[in-house]
Every structure is written in structure tokens, then in C-alpha cells.
PDB file of C-alpha atoms in Angstrom:
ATOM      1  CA  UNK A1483     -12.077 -20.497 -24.675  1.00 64.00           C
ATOM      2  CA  UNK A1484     -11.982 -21.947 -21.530  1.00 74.00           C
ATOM      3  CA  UNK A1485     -11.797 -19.742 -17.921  1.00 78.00           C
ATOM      4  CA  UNK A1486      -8.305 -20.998 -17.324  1.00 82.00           C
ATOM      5  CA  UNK A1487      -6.797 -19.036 -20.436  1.00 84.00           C
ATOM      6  CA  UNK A1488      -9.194 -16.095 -20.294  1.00 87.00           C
ATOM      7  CA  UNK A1489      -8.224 -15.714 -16.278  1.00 90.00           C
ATOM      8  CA  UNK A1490      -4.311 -15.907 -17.570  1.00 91.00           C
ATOM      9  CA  UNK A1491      -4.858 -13.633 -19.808  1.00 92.00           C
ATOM     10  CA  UNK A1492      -6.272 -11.287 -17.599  1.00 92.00           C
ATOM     11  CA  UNK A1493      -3.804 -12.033 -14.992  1.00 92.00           C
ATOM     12  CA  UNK A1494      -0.543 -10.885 -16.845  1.00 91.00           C
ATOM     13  CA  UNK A1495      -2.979  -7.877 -18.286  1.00 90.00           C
ATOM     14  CA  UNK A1496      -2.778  -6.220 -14.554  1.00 89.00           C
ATOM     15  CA  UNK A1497       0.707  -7.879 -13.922  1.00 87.00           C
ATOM     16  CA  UNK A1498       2.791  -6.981 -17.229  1.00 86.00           C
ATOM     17  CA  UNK A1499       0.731  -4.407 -19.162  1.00 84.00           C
ATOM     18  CA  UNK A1500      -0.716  -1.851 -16.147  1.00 80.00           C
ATOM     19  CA  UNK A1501       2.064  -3.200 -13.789  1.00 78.00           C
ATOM     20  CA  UNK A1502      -0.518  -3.252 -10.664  1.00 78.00           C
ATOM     21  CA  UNK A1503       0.712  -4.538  -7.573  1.00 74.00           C
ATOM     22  CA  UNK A1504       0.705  -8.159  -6.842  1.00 80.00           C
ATOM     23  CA  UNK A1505      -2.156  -7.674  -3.797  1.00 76.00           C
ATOM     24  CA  UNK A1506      -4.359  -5.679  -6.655  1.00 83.00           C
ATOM     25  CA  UNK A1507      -3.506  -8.269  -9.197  1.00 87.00           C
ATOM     26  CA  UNK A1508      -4.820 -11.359  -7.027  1.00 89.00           C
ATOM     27  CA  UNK A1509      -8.166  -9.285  -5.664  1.00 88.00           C
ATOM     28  CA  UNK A1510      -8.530  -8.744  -9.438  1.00 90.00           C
ATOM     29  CA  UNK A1511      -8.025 -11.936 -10.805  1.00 92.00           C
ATOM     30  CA  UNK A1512     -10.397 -13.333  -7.627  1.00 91.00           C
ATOM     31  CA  UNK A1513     -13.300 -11.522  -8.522  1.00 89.00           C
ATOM     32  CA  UNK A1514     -12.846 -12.148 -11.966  1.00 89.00           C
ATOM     33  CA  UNK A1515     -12.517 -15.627 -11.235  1.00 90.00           C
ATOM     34  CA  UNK A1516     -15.992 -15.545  -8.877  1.00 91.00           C
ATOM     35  CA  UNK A1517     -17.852 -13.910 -11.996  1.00 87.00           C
ATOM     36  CA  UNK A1518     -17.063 -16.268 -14.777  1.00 87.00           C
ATOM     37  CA  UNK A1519     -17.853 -19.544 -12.331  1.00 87.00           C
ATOM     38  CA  UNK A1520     -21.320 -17.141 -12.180  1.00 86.00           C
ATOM     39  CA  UNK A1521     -21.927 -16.707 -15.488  1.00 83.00           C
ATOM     40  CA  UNK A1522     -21.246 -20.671 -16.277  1.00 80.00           C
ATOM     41  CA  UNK A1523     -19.570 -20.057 -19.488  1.00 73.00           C
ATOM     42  CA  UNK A1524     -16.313 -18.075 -20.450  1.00 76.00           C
ATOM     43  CA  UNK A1525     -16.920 -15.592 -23.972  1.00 82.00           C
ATOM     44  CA  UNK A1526     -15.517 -12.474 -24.436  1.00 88.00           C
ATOM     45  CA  UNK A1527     -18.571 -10.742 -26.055  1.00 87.00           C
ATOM     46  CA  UNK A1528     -21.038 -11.781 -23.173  1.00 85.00           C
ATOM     47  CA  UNK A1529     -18.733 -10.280 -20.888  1.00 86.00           C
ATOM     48  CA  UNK A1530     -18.175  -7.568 -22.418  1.00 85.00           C
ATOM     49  CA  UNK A1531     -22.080  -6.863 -23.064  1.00 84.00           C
ATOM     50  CA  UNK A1532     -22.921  -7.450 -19.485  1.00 83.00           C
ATOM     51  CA  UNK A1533     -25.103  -4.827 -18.118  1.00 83.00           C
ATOM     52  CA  UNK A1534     -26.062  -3.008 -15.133  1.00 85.00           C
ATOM     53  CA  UNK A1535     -28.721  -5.129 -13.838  1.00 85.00           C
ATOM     54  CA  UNK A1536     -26.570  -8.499 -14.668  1.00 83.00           C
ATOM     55  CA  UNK A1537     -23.653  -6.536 -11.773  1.00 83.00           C
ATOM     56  CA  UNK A1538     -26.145  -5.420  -9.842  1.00 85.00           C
ATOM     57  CA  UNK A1539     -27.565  -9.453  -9.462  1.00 86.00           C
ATOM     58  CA  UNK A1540     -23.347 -10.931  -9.256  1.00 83.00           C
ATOM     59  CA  UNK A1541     -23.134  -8.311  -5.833  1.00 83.00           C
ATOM     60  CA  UNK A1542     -26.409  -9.365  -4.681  1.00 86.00           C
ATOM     61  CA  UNK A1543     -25.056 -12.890  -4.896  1.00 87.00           C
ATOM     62  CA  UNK A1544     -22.026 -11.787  -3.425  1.00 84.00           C
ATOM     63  CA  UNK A1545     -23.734  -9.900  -0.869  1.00 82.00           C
ATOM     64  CA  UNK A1546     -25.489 -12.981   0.568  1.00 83.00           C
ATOM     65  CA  UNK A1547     -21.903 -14.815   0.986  1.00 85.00           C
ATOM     66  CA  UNK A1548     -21.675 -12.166   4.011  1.00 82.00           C
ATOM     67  CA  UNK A1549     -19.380  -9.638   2.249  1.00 77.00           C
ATOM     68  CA  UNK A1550     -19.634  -5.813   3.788  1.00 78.00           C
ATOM     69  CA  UNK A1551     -19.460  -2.323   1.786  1.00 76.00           C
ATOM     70  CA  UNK A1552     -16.138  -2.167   1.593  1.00 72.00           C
ATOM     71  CA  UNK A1553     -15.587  -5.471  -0.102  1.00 80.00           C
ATOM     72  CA  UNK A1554     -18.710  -5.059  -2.399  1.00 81.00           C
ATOM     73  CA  UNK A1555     -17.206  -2.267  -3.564  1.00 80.00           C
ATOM     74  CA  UNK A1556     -13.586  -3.331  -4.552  1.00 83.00           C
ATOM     75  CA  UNK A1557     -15.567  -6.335  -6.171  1.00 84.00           C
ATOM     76  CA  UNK A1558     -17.262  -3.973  -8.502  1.00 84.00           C
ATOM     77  CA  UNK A1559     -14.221  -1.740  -9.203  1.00 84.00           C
ATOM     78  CA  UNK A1560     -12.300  -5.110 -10.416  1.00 87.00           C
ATOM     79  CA  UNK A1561     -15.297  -6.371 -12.075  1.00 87.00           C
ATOM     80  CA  UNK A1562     -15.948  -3.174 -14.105  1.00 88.00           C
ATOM     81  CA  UNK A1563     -11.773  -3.568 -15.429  1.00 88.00           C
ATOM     82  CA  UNK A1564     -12.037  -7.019 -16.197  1.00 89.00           C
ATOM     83  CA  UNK A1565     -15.936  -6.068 -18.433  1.00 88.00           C
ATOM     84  CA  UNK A1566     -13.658  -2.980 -20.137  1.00 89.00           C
ATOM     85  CA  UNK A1567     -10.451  -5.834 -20.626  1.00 89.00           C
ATOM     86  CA  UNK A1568     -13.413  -7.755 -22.169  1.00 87.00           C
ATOM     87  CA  UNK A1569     -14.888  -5.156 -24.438  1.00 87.00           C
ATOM     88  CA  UNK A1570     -10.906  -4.435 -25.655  1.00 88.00           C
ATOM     89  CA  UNK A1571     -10.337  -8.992 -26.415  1.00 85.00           C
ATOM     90  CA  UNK A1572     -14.083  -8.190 -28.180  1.00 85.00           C
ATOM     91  CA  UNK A1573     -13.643  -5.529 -30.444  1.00 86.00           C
ATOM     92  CA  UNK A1574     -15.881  -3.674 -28.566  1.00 82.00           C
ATOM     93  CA  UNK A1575     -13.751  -0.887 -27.012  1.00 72.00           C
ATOM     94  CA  UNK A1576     -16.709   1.457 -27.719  1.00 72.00           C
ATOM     95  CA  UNK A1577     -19.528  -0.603 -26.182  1.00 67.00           C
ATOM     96  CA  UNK A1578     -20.758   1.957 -23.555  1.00 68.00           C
ATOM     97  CA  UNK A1579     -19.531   0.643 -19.687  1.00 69.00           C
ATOM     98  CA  UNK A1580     -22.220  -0.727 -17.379  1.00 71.00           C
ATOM     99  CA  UNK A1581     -23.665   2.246 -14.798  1.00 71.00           C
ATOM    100  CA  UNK A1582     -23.701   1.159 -11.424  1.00 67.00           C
ATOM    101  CA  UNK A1583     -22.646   2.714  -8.529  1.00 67.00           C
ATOM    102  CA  UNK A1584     -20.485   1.165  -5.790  1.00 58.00           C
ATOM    103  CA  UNK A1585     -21.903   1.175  -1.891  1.00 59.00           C
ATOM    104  CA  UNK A1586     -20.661   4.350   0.139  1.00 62.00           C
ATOM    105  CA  UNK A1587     -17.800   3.536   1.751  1.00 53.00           C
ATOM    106  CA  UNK A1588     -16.774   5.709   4.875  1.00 56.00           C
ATOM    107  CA  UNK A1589     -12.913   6.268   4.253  1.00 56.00           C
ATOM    108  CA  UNK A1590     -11.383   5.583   7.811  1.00 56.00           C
ATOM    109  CA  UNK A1591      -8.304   8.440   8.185  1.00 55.00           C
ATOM    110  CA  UNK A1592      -5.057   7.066   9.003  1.00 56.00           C
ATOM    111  CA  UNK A1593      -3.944   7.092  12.656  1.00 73.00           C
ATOM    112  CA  UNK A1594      -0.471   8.165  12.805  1.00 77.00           C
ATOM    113  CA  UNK A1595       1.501   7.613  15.948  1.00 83.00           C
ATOM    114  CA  UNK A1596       3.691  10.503  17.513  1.00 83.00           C
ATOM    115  CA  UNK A1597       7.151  11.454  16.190  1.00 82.00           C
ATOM    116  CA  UNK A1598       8.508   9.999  19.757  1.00 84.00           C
ATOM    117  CA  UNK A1599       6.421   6.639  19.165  1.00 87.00           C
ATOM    118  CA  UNK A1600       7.737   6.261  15.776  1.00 87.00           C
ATOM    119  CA  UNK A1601      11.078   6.293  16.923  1.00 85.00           C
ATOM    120  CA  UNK A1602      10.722   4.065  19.783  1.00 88.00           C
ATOM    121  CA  UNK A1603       8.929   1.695  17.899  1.00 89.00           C
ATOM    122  CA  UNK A1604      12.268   1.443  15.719  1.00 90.00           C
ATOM    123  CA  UNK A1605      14.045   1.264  18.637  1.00 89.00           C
ATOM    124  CA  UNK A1606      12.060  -1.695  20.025  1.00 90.00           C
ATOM    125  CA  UNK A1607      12.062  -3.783  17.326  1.00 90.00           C
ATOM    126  CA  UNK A1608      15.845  -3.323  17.132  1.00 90.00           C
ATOM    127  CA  UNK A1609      15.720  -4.026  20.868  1.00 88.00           C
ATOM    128  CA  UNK A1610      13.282  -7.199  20.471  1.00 85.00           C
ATOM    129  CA  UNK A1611      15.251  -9.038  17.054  1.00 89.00           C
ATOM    130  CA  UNK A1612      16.938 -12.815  17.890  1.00 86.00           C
ATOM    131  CA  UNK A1613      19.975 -11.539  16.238  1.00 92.00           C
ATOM    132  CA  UNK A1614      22.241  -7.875  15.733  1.00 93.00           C
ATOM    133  CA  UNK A1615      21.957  -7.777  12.302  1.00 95.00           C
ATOM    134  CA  UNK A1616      17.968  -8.562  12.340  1.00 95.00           C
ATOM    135  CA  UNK A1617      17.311  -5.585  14.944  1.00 93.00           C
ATOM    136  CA  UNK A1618      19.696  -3.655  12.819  1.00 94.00           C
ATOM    137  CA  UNK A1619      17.590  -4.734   9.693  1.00 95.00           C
ATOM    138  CA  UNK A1620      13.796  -4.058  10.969  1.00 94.00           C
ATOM    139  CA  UNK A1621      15.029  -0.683  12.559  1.00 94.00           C
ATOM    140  CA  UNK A1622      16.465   0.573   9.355  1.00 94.00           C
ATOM    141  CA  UNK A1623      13.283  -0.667   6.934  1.00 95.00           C
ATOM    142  CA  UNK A1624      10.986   0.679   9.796  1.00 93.00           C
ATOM    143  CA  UNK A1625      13.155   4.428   9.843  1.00 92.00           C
ATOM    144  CA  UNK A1626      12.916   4.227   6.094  1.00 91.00           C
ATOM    145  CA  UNK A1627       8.749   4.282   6.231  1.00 89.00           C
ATOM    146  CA  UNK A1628       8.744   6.815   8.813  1.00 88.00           C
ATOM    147  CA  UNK A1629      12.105   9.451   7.900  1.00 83.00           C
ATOM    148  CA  UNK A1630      11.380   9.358   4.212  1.00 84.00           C
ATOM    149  CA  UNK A1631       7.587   8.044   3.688  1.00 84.00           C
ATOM    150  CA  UNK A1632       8.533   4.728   2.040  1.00 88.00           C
ATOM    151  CA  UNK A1633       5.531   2.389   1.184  1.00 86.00           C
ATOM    152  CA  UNK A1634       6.896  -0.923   3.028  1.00 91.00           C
ATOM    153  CA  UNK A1635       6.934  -2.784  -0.175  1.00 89.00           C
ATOM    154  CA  UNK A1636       8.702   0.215  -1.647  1.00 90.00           C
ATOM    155  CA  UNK A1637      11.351   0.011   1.248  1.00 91.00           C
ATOM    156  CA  UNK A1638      11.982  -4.106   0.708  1.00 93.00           C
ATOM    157  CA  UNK A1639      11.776  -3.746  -3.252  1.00 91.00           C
ATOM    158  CA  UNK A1640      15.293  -1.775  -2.779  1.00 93.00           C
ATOM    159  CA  UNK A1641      18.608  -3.068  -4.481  1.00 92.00           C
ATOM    160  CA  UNK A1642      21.608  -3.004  -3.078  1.00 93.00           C
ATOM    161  CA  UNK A1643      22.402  -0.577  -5.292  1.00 90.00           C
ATOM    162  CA  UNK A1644      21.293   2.394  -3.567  1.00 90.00           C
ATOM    163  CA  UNK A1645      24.247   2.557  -1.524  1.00 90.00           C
ATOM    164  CA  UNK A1646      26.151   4.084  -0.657  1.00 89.00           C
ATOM    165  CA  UNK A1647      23.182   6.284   0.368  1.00 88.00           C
ATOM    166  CA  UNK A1648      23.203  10.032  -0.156  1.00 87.00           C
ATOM    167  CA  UNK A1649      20.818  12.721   0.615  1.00 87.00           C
ATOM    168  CA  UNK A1650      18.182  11.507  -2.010  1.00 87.00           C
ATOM    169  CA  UNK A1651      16.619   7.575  -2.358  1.00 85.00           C
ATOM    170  CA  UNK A1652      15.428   7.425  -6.022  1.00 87.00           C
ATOM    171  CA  UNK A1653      12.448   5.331  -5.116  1.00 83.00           C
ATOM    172  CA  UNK A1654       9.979   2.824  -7.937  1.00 84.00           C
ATOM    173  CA  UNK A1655       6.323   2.805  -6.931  1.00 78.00           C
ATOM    174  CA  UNK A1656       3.184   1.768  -7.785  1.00 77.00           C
ATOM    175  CA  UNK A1657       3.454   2.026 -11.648  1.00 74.00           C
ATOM    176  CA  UNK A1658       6.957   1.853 -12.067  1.00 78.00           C
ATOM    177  CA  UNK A1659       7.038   5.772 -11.306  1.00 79.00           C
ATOM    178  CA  UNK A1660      10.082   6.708  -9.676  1.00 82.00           C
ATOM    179  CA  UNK A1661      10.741   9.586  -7.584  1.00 85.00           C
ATOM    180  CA  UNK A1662      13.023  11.383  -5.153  1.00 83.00           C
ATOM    181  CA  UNK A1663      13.132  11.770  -1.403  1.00 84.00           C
ATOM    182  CA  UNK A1664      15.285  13.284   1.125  1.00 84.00           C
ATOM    183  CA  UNK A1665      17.081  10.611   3.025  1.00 87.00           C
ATOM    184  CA  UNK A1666      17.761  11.973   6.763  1.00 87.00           C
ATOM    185  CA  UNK A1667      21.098  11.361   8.191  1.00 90.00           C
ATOM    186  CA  UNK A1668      19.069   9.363  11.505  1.00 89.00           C
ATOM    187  CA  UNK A1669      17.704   7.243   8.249  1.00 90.00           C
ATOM    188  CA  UNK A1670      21.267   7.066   6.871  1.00 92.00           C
ATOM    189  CA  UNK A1671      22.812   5.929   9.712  1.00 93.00           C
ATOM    190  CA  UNK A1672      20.508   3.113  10.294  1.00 93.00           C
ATOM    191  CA  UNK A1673      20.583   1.188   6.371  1.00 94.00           C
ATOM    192  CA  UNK A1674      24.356   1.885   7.182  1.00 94.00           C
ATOM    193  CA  UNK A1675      24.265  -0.343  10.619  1.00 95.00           C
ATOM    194  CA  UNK A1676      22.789  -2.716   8.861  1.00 95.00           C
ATOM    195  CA  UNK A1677      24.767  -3.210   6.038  1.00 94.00           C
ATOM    196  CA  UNK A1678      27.470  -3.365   7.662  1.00 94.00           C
ATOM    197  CA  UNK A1679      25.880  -6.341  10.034  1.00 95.00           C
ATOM    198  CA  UNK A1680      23.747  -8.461   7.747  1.00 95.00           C
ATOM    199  CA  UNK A1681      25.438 -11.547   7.354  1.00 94.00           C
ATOM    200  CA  UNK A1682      24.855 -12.042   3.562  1.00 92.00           C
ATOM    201  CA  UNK A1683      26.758 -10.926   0.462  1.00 88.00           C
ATOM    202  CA  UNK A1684      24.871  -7.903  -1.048  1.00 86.00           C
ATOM    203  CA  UNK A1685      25.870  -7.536  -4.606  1.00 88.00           C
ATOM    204  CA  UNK A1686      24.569  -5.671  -7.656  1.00 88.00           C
ATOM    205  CA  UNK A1687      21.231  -6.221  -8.230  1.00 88.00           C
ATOM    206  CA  UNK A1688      19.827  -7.930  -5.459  1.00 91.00           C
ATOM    207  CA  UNK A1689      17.614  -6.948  -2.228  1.00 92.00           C
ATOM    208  CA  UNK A1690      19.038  -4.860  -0.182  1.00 94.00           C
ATOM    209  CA  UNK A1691      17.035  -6.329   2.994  1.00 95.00           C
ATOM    210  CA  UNK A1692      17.607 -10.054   3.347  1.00 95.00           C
ATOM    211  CA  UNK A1693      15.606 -12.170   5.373  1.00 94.00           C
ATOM    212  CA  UNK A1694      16.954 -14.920   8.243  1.00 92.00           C
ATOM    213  CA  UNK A1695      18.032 -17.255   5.268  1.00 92.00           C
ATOM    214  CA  UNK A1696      19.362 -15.167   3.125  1.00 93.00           C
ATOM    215  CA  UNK A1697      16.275 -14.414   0.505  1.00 93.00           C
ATOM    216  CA  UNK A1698      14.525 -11.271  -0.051  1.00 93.00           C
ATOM    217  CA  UNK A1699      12.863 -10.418   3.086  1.00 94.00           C
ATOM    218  CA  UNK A1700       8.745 -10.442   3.734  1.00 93.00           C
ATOM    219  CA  UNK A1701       6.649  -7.789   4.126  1.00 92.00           C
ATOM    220  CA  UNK A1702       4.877  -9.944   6.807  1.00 92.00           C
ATOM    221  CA  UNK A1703       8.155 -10.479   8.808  1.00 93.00           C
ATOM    222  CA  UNK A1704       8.328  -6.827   9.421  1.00 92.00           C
ATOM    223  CA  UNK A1705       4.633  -6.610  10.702  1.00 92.00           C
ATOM    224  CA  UNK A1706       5.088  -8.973  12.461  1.00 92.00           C
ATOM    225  CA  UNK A1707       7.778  -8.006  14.536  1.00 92.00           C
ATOM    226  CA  UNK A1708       6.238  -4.502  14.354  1.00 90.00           C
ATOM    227  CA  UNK A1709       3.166  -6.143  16.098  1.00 91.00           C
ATOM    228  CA  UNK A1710       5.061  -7.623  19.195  1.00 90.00           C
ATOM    229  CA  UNK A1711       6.853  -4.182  19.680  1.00 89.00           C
ATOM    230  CA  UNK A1712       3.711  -1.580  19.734  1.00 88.00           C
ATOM    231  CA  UNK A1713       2.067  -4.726  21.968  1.00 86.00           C
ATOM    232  CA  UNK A1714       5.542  -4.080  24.132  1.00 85.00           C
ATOM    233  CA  UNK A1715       5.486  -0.302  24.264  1.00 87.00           C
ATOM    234  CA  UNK A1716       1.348   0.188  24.980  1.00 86.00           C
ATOM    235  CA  UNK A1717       0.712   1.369  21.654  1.00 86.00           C
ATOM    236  CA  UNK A1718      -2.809   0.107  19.351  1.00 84.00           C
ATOM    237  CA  UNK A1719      -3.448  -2.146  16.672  1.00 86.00           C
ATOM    238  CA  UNK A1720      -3.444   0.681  14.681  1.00 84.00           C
ATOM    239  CA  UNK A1721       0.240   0.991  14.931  1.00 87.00           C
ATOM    240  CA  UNK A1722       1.468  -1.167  11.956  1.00 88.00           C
ATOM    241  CA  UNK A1723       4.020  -0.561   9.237  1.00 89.00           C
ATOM    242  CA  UNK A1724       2.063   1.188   6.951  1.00 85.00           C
ATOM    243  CA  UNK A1725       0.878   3.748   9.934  1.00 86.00           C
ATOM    244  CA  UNK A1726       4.655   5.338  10.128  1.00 88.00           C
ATOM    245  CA  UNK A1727       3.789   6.388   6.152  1.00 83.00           C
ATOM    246  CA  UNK A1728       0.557   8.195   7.698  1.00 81.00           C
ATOM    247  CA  UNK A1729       2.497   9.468  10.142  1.00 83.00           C
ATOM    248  CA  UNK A1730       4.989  10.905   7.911  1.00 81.00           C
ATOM    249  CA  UNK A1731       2.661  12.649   5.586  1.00 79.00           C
ATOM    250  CA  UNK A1732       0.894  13.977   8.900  1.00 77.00           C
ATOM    251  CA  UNK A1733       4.103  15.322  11.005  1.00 72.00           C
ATOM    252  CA  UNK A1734       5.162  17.073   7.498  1.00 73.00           C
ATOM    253  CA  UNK A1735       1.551  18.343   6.929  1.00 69.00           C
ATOM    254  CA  UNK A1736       1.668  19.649  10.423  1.00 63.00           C
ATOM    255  CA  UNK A1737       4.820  21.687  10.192  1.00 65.00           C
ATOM    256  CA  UNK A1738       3.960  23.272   7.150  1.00 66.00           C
ATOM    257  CA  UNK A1739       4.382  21.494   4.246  1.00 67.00           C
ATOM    258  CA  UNK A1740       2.119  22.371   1.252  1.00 62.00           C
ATOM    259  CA  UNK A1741       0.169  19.472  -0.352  1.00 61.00           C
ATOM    260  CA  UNK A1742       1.469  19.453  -4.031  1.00 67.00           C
ATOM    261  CA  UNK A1743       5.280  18.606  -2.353  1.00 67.00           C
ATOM    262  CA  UNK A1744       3.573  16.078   0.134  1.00 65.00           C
ATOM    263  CA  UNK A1745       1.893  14.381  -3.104  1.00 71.00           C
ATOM    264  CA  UNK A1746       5.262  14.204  -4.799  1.00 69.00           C
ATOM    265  CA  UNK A1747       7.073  13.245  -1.763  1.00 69.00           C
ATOM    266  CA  UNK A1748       4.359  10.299  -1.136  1.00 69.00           C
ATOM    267  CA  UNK A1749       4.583   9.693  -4.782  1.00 67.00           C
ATOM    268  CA  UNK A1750       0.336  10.099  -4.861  1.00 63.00           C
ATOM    269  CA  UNK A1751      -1.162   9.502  -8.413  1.00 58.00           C
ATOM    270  CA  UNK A1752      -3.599  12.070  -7.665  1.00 59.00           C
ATOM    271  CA  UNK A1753      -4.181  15.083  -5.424  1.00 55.00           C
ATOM    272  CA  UNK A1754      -6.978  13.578  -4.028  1.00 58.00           C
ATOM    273  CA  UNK A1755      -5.086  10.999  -2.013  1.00 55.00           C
ATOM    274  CA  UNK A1756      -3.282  13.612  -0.017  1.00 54.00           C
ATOM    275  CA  UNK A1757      -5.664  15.596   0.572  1.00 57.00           C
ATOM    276  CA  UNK A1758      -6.922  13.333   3.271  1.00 58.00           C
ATOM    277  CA  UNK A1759      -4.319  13.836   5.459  1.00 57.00           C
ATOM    278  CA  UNK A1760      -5.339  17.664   6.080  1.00 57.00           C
ATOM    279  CA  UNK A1761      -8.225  15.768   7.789  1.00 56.00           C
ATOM    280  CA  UNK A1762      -5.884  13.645   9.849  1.00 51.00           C
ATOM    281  CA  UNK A1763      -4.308  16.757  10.739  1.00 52.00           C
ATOM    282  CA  UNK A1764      -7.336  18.486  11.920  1.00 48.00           C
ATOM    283  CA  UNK A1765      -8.436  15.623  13.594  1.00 50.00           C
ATOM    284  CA  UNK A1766      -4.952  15.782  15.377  1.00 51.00           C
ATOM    285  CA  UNK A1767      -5.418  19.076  16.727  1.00 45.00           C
ATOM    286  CA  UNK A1768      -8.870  18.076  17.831  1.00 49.00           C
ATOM    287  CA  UNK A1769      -7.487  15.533  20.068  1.00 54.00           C
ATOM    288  CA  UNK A1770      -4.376  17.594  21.463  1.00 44.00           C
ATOM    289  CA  UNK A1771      -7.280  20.419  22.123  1.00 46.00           C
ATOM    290  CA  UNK A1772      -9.995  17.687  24.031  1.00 53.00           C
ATOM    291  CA  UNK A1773      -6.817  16.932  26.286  1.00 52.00           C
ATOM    292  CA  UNK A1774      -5.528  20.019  26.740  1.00 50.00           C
ATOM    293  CA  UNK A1775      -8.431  22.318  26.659  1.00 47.00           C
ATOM    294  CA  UNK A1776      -9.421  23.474  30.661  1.00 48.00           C
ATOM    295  CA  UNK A1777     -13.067  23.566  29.598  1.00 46.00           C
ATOM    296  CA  UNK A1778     -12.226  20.019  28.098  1.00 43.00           C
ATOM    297  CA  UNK A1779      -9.942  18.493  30.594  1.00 40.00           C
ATOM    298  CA  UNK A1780     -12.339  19.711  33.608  1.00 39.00           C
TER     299      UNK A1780
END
């Protein structure tokens, strides 16, 4: 067997079978990639026998290429599925899994931006596009992350079959799981603008958000004009597509919202990923009180 067919293998394993997303899939395949060019020779049985010590010598390696905790990390966490992918093209689905424990990672909380900064930013990428329709288009897929706590490749995944929108999106996320948000009428409005502006023919099937030529449009295209409005209205790096998500979960958090609707609402695998944003919240407050506090502001 030679690494080309084991990493294809592997490769529609994440893509077809566990349906991961397409930025897990090619970290995944990379490090899996990095591993068998270390180990010189491609058999499932060695990989799937590979110990602690023999991981703990690949991040080593890996560590003196100038890669930090964080990265270290996600390299073991793909390099532990592809050794269990192993032990299952092995026969060895009962081989115990190596024991080694990732670096600590400090999770970073999400900065959300203010409900009136969220807006704006909408508003000035609307304000900023080359064309009508384009404004009309970034607004909408930027009011859809924000209003109803879209992931942005949720948001351009969309077919045209959604509309005519009602007062529930049924949304597909990571792992094919669908669920159902409240779709506000500001939100509404907005995909309505632009459908009625974009120059294309939306049919059946096909993306609802079109880029400048007519094709599915690019999560990068919406960063990127996303990046030349926060740099327009003051706002930090920190302000990027995937913060109006944050800020979402946060706002809803703040006015009451209990975490097991917030997890369904986010479409969260797990409690666990919620439950950060009670921190974000907290650290919210904290900020609002250091600016507004007299014994603060003095």
C-alpha cells in the first residue's frame, strides 16, 4: 500500500463517512500526511500499533518546525483519529489507543461586538459593496449570522429553496444535523432585498447567495468585505464574521436565555460548547462595570 491510497482512503473517511467539514478534513488529512512521510513506510498495523512514546517523538519533531500549543494539539487530536481509522483497516478495533495528553491550551472567549455594532457593520458593508445587489447580498448573509446565529458556512450552504422565508430557517450543520431557528422580520427583510436584486436566476436547488459571477459565493469574500467595514467604522480585528455568532449567543445569554435553548439554537454538539459563553457574559459585565463604576472610572 502506498501513502497515496491510504491518505485517500482516509480522506473520504472524514469527508463521506463522519461528514466533517472540509477545513477539519484538510488539517486531518495534513497531519496524517506529515506522519506517514515520518514513519517512511505506509502499513496499517504499524500505525495502528503506534504508541505513546512513538506520538510523543512525531510532536517533538513537529515542535522543532516552530509549531505553538495550539497547533501541537490539533496535530495530536487528528493523529490519534487517523491511529483509531488504522486500528479499524487492521482488524484491530480493540488494540488499546495510545495515552498521551495534548499541551494546555488557554481557550480565548469570543469577543462579541455590541447589538448597535452588529448592525452597523451590516449596514456598512451594504454601504461599502461595488454594486446594489452585492451590498444587498453581504448585508443579508451578515444579518443572518448575527439575527439568527448562523455559522457563515451554514448561511452560504443555503438553497434557494428556503424562500420564501417564514418565521423558522431549517438550518444543516456540522454533521448533517439540522435544526430550527427563529428568523426575525429585520433578517427577513434583508434575504428579501436581496433576492429581489441579485442579478442571477435562483432556481431549485442551487445557492441562494451568488457571488460577482454568478457561482456560489466564498466564505472569504464576506470576510473580506467584513474586514474593510469594521477597519471603516473603528471597530478591532476581532470583529470578523464568525464574531456576530458570538455575539448572538452572548446578547441572548444576556437577556435571559437558558443554556439548553442557546445549545439548540447554536446547534452545539455538546453542552460544553455553550457553556463558554456564560464566561463571555461575565466578562461583559466586567467591562461595562470597569467603565462605569465611580470607584473605577475615577
Amino acid at each position: 500500500m502506498n501513502s497515496g491510497d491510504a491518505l485517500k482512503e482516509w480522506h473520504d473517511h472524514l469527508a463521506l463517512d463522519r461528514r466533517r467539514s472540509p477545513h477539519t478534513v484538510r488539517a486531518y488529512h495534513a497531519a496524517a500526511a506529515r506522519l506517514l512521510a515520518a514513519l517512511g513506510e505506509v502499513d496499517w498495523t504499524r500505525i495502528a500499533l503506534l504508541d505513546s512514546s512513538a506520538l510523543r517523538g512525531h510532536l517533538a519533531a513537529r515542535r522543532g518546525e516552530g509549531i505553538g500549543n495550539v497547533s501541537a494539539a490539533r496535530e495530536l487530536s487528528a493523529i490519534k483519529a487517523f491511529i483509531a481509522f488504522a486500528r479499524t483497516k487492521a482488524g484491530l478495533a480493540e488494540a488499546a489507543a495510545p495515552r498521551l495528553r495534548g499541551p494546555r491550551v488557554k481557550k480565548a472567549l469570543p469577543r462579541p461586538l455590541t447589538p448597535d455594532d452588529a448592525v452597523n457593520v451590516a449596514v456598512a458593508v451594504s454601504e461599502d459593496a461595488a454594486e446594489p445587489w452585492i451590498g444587498a447580498r453581504d448585508r443579508a448573509v451578515l444579518l443572518l449570522l448575527y439575527g439568527a446565529g448562523l455559522r457563515i458556512a451554514e448561511a452560504l450552504a443555503l438553497p434557494f429553496d428556503v424562500l420564501p422565508l417564514g418565521d423558522v430557517l431549517r438550518v444543516t450543520g456540522k454533521g448533517s444535523k439540522q435544526r430550527d431557528v427563529p428568523i426575525l422580520p429585520l433578517v427577513r427583510a434583508a434575504i428579501d432585498d436581496y433576492a429581489a436584486k441579485v442579478p442571477y436566476t435562483l432556481l431549485p436547488g442551487t445557492a441562494l447567495f451568488r457571488g460577482a459571477k454568478g457561482g456560489p459565493l466564498s466564505p472569504g469574500i464576506v470576510q473580506k468585505a467584513m474586514a474593510r467595514a469594521r477597519a471603516g467604522l473603528g471597530l478591532p480585528a476581532t470583529a470578523t464574521p464568525h464574531a456576530l455568532r458570538h455575539s448572538f449567543a452572548t446578547h441572548l445569554l444576556g437577556a435571559g436565555a437558558d443554556l439548553r435553548s442557546l445549545q439548540e439554537l447554536l446547534g452545539h454538539a455538546s453542552l460544553g460548547s455553550t457553556q463558554i459563553y456564560t464566561k463571555v457574559d461575565a466578562a461583559t459585565l466586567l467591562d461595562v462595570y470597569r467603565s462605569a463604576h465611580p470607584r473605577e472610572s475615577a
